[in-house]
Coordinates of C-alpha atoms in Angstrom, one line a residue:
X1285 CA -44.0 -34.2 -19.8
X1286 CA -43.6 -30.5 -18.5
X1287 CA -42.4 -27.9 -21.2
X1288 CA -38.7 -27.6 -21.0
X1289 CA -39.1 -23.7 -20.5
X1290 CA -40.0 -24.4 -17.2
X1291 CA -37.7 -26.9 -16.0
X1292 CA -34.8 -25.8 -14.1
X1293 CA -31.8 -27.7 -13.3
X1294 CA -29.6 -27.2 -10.4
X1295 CA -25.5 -26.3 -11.4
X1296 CA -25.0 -29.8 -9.8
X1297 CA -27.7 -31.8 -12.0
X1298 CA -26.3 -29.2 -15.0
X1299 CA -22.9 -30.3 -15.2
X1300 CA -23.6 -33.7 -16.2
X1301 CA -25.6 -32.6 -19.3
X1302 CA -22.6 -31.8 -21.9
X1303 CA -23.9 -30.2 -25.1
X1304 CA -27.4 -30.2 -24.3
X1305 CA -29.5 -27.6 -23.3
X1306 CA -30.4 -26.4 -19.9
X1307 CA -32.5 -24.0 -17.8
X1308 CA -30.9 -22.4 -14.7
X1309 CA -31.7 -20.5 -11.9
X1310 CA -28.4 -19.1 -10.0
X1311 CA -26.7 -16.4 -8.4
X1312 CA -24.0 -14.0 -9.5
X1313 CA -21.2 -13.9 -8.0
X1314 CA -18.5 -12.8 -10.4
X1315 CA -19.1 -9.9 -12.9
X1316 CA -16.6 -10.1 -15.9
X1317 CA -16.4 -6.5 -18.3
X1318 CA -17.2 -6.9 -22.1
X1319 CA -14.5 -7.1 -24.0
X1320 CA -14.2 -8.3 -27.9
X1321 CA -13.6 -11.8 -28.9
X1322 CA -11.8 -12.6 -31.4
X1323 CA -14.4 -11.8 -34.0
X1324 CA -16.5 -9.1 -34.6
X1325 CA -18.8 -10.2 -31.1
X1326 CA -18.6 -8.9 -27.4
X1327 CA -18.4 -11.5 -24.5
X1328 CA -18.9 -11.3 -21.0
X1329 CA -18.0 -14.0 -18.5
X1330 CA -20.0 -14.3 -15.3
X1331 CA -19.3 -16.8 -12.1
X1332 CA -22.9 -18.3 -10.6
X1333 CA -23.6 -20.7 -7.9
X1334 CA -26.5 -22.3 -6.0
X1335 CA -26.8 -24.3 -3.0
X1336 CA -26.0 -27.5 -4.7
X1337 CA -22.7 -26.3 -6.8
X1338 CA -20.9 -22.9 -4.2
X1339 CA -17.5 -23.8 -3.9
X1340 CA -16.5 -23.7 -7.0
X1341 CA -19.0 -21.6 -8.5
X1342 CA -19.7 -22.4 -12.3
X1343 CA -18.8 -19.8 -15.4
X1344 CA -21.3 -18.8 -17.6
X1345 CA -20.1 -17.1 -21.0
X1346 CA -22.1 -14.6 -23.2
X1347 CA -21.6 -13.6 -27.0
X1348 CA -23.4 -10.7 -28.3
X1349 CA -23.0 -8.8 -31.3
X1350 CA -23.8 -5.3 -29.7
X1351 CA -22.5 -4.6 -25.9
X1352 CA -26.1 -3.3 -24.7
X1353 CA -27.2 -7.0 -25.5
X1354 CA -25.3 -8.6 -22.9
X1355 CA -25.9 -8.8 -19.1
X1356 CA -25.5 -5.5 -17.0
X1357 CA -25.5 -7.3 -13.8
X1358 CA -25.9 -4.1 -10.9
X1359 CA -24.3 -6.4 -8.4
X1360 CA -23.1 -9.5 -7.1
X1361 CA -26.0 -11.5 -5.4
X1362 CA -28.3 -10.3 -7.8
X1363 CA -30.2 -13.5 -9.6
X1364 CA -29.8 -14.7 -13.2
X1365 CA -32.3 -16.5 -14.9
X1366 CA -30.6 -18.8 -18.4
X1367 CA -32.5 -20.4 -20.7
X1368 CA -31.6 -23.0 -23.4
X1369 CA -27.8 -22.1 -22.8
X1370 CA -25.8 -25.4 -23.8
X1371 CA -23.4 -27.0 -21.1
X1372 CA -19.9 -27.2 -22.3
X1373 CA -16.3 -28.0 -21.5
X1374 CA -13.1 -27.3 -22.1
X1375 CA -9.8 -28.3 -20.1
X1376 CA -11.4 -30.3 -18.2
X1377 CA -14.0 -27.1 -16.9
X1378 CA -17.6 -27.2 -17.3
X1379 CA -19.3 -23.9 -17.8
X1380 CA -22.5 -23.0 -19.8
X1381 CA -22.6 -21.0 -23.1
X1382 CA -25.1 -18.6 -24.4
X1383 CA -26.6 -18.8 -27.5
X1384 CA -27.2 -15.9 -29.1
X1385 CA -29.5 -17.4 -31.6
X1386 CA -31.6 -19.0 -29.0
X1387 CA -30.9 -18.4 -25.1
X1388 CA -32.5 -16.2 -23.1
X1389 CA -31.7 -14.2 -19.6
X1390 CA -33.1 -12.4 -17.1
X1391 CA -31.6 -10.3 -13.9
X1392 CA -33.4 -9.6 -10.6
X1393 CA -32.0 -8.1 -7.8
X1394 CA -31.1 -10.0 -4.7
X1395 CA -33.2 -8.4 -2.1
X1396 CA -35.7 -10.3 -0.3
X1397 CA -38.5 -7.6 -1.0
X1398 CA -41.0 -10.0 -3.1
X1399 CA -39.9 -8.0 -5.9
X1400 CA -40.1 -10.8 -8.8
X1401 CA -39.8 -7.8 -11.3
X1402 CA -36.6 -8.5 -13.8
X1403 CA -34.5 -5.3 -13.9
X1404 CA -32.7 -6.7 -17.5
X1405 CA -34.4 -9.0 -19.6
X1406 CA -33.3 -10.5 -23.1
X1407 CA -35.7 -12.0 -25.0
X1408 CA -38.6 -14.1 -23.9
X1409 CA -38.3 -15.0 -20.1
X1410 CA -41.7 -14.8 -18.6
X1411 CA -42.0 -15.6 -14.7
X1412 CA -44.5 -18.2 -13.3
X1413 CA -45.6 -19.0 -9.5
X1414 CA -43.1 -21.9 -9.4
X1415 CA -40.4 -19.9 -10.5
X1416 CA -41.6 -17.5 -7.9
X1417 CA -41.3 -19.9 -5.3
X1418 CA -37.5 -20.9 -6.6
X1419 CA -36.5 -17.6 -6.6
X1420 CA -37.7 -16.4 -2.9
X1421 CA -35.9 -20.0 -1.9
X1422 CA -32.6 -19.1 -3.4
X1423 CA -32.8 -15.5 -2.2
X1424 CA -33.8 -17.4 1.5
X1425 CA -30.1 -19.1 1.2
X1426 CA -28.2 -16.4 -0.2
X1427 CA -29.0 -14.5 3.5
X1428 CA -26.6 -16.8 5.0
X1429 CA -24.3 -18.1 2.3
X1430 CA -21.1 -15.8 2.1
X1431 CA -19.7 -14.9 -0.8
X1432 CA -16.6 -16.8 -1.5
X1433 CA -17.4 -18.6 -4.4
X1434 CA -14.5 -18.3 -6.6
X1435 CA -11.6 -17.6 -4.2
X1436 CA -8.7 -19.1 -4.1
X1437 CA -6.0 -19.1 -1.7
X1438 CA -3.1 -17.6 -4.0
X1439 CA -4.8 -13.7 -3.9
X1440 CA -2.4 -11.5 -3.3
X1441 CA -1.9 -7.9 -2.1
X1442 CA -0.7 -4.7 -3.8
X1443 CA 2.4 -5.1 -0.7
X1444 CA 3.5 -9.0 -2.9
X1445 CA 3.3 -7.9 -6.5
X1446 CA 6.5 -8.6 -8.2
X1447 CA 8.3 -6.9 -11.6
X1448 CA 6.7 -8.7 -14.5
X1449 CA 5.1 -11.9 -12.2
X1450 CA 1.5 -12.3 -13.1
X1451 CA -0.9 -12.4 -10.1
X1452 CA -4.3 -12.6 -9.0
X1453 CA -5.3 -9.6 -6.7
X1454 CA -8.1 -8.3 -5.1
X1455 CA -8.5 -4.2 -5.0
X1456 CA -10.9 -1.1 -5.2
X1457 CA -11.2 0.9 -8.1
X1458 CA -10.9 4.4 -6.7
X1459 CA -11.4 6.5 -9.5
X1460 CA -11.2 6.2 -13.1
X1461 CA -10.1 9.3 -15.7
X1462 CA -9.6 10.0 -18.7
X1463 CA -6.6 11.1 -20.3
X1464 CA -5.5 12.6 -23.7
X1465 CA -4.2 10.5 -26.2
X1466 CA -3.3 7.4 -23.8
X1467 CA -6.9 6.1 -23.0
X1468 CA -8.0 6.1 -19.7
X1469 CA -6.7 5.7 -16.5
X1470 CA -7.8 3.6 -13.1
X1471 CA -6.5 3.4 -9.5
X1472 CA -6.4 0.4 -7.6
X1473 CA -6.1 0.2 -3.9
X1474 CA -6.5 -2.2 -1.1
X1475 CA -4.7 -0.7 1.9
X1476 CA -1.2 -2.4 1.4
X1477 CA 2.2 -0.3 0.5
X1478 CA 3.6 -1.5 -2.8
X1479 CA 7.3 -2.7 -1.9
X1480 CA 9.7 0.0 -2.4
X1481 CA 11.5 0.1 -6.0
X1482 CA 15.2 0.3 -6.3
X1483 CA 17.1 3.4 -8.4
X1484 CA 19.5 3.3 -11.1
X1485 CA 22.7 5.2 -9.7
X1486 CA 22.2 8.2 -12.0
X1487 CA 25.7 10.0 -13.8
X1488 CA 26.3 13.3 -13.0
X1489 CA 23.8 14.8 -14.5
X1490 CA 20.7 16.4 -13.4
X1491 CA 18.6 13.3 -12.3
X1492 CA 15.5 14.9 -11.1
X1493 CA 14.2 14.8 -14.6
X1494 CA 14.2 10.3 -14.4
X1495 CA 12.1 10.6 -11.2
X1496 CA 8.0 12.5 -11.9
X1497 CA 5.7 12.9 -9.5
X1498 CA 3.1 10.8 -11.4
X1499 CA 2.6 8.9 -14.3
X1500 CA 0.0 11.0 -15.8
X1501 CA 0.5 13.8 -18.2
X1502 CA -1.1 16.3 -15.9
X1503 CA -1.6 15.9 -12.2
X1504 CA -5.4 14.5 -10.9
X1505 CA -7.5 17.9 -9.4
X1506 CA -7.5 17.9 -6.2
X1507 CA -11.1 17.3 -6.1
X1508 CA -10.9 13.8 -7.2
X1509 CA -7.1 13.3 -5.0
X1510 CA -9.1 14.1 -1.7
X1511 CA -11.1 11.1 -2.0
X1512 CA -8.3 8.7 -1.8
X1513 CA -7.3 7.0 1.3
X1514 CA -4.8 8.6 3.0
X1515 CA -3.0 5.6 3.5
X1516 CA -1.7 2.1 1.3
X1517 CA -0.8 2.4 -2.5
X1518 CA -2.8 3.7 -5.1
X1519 CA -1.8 2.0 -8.0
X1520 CA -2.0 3.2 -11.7
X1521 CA -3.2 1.3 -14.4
X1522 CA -3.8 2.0 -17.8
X1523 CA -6.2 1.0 -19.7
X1524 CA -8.3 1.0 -23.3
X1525 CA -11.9 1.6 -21.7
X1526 CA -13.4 3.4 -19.4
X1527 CA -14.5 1.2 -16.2
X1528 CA -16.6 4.2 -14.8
X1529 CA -19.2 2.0 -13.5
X1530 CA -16.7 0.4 -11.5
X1531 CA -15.9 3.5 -9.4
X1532 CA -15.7 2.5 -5.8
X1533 CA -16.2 -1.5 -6.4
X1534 CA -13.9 -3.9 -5.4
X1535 CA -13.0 -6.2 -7.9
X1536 CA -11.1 -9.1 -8.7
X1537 CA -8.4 -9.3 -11.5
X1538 CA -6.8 -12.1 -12.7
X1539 CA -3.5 -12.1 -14.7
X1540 CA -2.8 -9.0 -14.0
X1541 CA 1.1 -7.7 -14.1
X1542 CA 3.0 -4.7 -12.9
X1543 CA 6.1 -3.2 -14.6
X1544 CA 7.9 -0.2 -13.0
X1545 CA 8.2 2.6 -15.0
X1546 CA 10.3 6.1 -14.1
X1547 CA 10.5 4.6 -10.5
X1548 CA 6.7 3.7 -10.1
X1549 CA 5.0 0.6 -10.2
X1550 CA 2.4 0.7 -13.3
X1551 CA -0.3 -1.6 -13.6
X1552 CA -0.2 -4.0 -16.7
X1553 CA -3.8 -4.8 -18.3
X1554 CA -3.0 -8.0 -21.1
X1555 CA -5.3 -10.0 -23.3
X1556 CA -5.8 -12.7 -20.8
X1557 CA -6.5 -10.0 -17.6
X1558 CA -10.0 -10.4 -16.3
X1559 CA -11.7 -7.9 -14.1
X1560 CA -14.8 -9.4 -12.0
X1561 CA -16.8 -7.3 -9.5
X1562 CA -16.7 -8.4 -5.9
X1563 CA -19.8 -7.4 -4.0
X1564 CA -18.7 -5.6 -0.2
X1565 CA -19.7 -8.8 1.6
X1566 CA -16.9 -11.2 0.3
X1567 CA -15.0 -12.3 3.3
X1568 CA -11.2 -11.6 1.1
X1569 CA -13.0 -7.6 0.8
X1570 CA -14.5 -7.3 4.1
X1571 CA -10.6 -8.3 5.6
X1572 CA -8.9 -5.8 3.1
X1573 CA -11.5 -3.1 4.9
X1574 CA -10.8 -4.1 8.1
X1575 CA -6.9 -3.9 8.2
X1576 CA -7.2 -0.8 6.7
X1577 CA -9.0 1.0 9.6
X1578 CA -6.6 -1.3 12.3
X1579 CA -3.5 1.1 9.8
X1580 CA -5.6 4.2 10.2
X1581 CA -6.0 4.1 13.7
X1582 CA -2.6 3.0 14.8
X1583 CA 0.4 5.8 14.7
X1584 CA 3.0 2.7 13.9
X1585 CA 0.6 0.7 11.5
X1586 CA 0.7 4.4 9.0
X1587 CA 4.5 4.4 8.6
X1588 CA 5.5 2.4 5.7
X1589 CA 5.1 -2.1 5.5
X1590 CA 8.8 -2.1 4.3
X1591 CA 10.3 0.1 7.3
X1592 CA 9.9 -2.0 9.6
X1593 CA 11.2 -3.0 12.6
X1594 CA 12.4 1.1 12.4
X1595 CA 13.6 3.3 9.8
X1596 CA 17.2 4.4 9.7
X1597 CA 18.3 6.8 11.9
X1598 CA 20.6 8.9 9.5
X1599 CA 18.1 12.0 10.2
X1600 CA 16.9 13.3 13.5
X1601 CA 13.8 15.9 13.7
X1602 CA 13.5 18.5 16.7
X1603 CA 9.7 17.3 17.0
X1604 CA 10.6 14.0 18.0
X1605 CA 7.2 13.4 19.8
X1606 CA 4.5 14.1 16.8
X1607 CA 2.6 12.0 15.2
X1608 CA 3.5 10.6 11.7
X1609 CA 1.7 11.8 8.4
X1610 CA 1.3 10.0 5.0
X1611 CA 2.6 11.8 1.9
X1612 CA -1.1 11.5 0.9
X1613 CA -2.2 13.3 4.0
X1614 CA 0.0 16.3 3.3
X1615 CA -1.3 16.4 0.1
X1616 CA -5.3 16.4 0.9
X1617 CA -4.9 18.6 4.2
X1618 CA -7.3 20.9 4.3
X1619 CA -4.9 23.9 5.8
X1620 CA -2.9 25.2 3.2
X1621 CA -0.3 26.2 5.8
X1622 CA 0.9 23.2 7.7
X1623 CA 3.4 21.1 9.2
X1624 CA 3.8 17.0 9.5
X1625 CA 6.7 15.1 10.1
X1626 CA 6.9 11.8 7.6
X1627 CA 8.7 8.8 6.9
X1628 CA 9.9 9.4 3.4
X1629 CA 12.6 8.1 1.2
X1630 CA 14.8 11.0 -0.9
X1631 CA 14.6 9.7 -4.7
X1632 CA 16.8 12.2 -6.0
X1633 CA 17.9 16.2 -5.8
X1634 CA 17.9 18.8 -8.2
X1635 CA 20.8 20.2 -8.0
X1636 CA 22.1 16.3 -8.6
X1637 CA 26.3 17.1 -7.9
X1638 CA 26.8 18.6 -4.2
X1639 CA 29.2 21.5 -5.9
X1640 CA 26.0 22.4 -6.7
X1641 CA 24.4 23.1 -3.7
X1642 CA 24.9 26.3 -2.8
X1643 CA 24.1 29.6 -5.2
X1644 CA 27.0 30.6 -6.3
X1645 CA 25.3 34.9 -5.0
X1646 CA 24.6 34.2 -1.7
X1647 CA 26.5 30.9 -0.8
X1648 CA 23.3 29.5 0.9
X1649 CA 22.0 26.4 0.4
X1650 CA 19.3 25.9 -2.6
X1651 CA 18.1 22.1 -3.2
X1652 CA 14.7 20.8 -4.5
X1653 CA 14.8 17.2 -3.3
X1654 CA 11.9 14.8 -4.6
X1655 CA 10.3 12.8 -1.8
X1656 CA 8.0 9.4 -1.4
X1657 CA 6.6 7.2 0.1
X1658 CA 3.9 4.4 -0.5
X1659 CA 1.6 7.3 -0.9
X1660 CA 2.5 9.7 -2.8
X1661 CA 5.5 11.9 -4.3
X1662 CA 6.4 16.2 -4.0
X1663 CA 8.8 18.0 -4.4
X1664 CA 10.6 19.5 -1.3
X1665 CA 12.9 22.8 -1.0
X1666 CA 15.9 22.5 1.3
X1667 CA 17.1 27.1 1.7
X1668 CA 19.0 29.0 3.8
X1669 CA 19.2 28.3 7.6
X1670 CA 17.1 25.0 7.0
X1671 CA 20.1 23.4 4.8
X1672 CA 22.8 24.7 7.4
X1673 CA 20.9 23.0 10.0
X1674 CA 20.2 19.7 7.9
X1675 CA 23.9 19.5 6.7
X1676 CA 25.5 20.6 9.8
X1677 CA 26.8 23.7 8.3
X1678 CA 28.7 23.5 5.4
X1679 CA 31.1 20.8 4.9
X1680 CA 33.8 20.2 2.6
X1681 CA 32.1 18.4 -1.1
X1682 CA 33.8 15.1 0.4
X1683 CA 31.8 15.2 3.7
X1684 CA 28.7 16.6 1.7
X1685 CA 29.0 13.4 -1.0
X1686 CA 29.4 11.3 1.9
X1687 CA 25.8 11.9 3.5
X1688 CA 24.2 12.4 0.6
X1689 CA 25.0 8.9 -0.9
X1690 CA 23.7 7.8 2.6
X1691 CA 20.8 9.7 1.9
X1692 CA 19.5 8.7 -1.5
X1693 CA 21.1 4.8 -1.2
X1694 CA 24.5 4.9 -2.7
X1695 CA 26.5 2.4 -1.1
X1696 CA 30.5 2.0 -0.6
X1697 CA 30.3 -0.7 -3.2
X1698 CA 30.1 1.8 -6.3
X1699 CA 29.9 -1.5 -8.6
X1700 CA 26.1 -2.1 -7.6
X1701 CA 24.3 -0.8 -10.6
X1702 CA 20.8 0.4 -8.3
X1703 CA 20.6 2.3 -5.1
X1704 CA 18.3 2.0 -2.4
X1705 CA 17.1 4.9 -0.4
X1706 CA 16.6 4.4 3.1
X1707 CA 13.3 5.7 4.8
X1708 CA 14.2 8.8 7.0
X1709 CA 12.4 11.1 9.3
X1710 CA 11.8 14.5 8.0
X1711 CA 9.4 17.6 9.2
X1712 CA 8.3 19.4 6.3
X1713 CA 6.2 22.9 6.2
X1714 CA 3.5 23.6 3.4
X1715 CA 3.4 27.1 2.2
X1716 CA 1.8 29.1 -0.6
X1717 CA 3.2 31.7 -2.8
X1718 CA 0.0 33.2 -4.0
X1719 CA -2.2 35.0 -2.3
X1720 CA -5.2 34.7 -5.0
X1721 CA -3.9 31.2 -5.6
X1722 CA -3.5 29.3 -2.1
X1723 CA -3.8 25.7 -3.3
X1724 CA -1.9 26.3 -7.3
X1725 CA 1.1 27.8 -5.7
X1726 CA 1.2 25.6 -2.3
X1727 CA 5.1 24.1 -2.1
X1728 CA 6.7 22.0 0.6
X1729 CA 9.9 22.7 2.5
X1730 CA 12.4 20.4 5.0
X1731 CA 12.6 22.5 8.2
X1732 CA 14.1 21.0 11.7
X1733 CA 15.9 17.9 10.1
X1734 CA 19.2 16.6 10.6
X1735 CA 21.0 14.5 8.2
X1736 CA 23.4 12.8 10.9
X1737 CA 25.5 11.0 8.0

């Protein structure tokens, strides 16, 4: 009979075999993070398949009492050897369990190079010609097998998350940063506009302070904001670890929730979240990617999913021919001195009553409104000869009230307890106040807008 270390069982043959213990020879396709268990060990949850068991693929789970002792797996494709890991189920799943005391595993990456060279390896795994020969076979089928092992049909988009619904999405990790106190931070995007959020109708007070520009404590450097897509949400998520190594992947994350806090959606990690890595060949990725450049390349498919079939014509622009610009492209422009016209939605105004308006010196108009969009948020002044032109003069505090509920989504029916801004065309002007300091004192100002009311 042929020693056991050298038998290998296919995921098909392996799922028959409850609590005994198997060799395997598979591919990765989902990488899960360490996390703790519930004692004092680490575990790691990978997805595998090989041409007898792809659709589902199979989970494999590691326990290790240090975090370097489990499998680093570079990327998805990449080839795992298991030894004596013990076939399992639970819930009617069947998924194979490492021993700590006794299993083994190797990685190897996926390329067809004749490479047989394990890049991680714990314990004793030593590679013969036979295994060899298995392994150039299974990196022959993975040429033409896609990878969709794993998927299922309910994956949602940024554009369908829901206030405290959990989903299953797929997303990039753009960047991922560290923050005082709080942990760390990561962004997920996948080219979709989060749905717009609704507004509690403020008292009069000054409501600009409900409404920040981020979620952070301090605002990302511009260094790290110009590599973010100019258009679809970039969603925040805080977290308890650092997910550098996931920079620029696109992963898969399961149970995952969003809240909305000060106005923003947030991103909710929980106990039972999983985050897997997605290699840049899944079908669900290479989709995402695609509609993304169809949005960047179409003038209608940048403005806003939810303002569709048009926005509201309460504003009019004197440029009525240019082309539309994302919050985020105003923010990353590489002039300092610019202008764009955008499809935004007013959140609020500082001054927050219209008797307020005007300085009470020179009786001229002096409002910081705070704008968004999917994108992003700023601040935008609204002086002088800009805010006669937007208001149409100046108009009795009746009038004024009147187009400035329009504006910021007050409707007639003052028992509705939210308010929903409508998206309006505006032209705004970037300017800096600082000669020595272009980009620290850059500000943004409404210029050639009407508010019709």
């Amino acid at each position: 009979m042929e020693d056991q270390d050298y038998v290998f069982l296919s995921l098909k043959d392996a799922m028959v075999c409850i609590n005994m213990r198997v060799n395997l020879l598979a591919v990765v396709v989902e990488i899960g993070t360490p996390t703790r268990s519930n004692g004092k060990d680490y575990v790691c949850k990978l997805k595998v398949m090989d041409p007898s068991f792809h659709n589902p693929s199979m989970l494999v789970i590691f326990y290790s009492e240090r975090e370097t002792k489990l499998p680093i797996v570079k990327s998805p494709g990449d080839i795992v050897i298991l030894k004596c890991v013990v076939m399992r189920v639970h819930n009617d799943e069947v998924y194979a369990l490492f021993d700590k005391k006794c299993s083994a595993f190797a990685l190897l990456g996926r390329e067809d190079s004749g490479s047989f060279h394990p890049y991680q390896v714990c314990s004793d795994v030593s590679i013969d010609d036979r295994m060899r020969t298995c392994i150039g076979q299974l990196r022959t089928w993975l040429v033409g097998c896609p990878f969709s092992a794993g998927m299922t049909n309910n994956l949602l988009s940024l554009r369908d998350i829901k206030m405290g619904h959990y989903v299953d999405i797929v997303c990039k990790i753009l960047h991922a940063h560290e923050m005082p106190v709080v942990g760390w931070m990561i962004y997920l995007w996948d080219g979709t506009d989060c749905p717009p959020i609704n507004f509690c109708i403020l008292p009069d007070i000054q409501g600009d302070v409900c409404h920040p520009l981020e979620l952070e404590p301090l605002p990302l450097p511009r260094s790290v904001l110009c590599t973010f897509p100019s258009i679809g949400t970039v969603l925040r998520v805080t977290v308890t670890k650092s997910y550098k190594d996931f920079k620029g992947q696109w992963v898969k994350i399961r149970n995952f929730m969003c809240q909305v806090q000060s106005g923003l959606w947030r991103g909710v990690i929980t106990p039972c979240t999983e985050i897997l890595l997605l290699s840049n060949e899944n079908p669900i990725v290479r989709e995402r990617e695609r509609l993304y450049r169809t949005r960047l390349s179409s003038n209608l498919d940048r403005l806003p999913s939810s303002s569709f079939p048009w926005p509201s014509r309460i504003t009019e622009t004197s440029h009525s021919r240019a082309r539309f610009s994302t919050l985020m492209d105003v923010l990353i422009d590489k002039e300092v001195n610019f202008k764009y016209k955008c499809l935004v939605r007013v959140v609020t105004a500082l001054p927050w009553l219209v008797e307020d308006f005007r300085s009470p010196v020179t009786g001229k108009y002096r409002i910081r409104f705070t704008l968004e969009d999917p994108t992003a948020r700023i601040h935008a002044g609204l002086f002088d000869e800009d805010g006669e032109k937007f208001f149409g003069g100046y108009p009795g505090n009746d009038v004024l009230r009147s187009k400035m509920n329009k504006l910021i989504g007050i409707s007639d029916d003052h028992e509705l307890a939210s308010r929903n801004p409508p998206w309006v065309q505006v032209c705004i002007l970037s300017f800096f106040h600082d000669e020595n300091d272009k980009w620290g004192s850059r500000k943004y100002r409404i210029f050639d807008t009407i508010l019709i009311g």
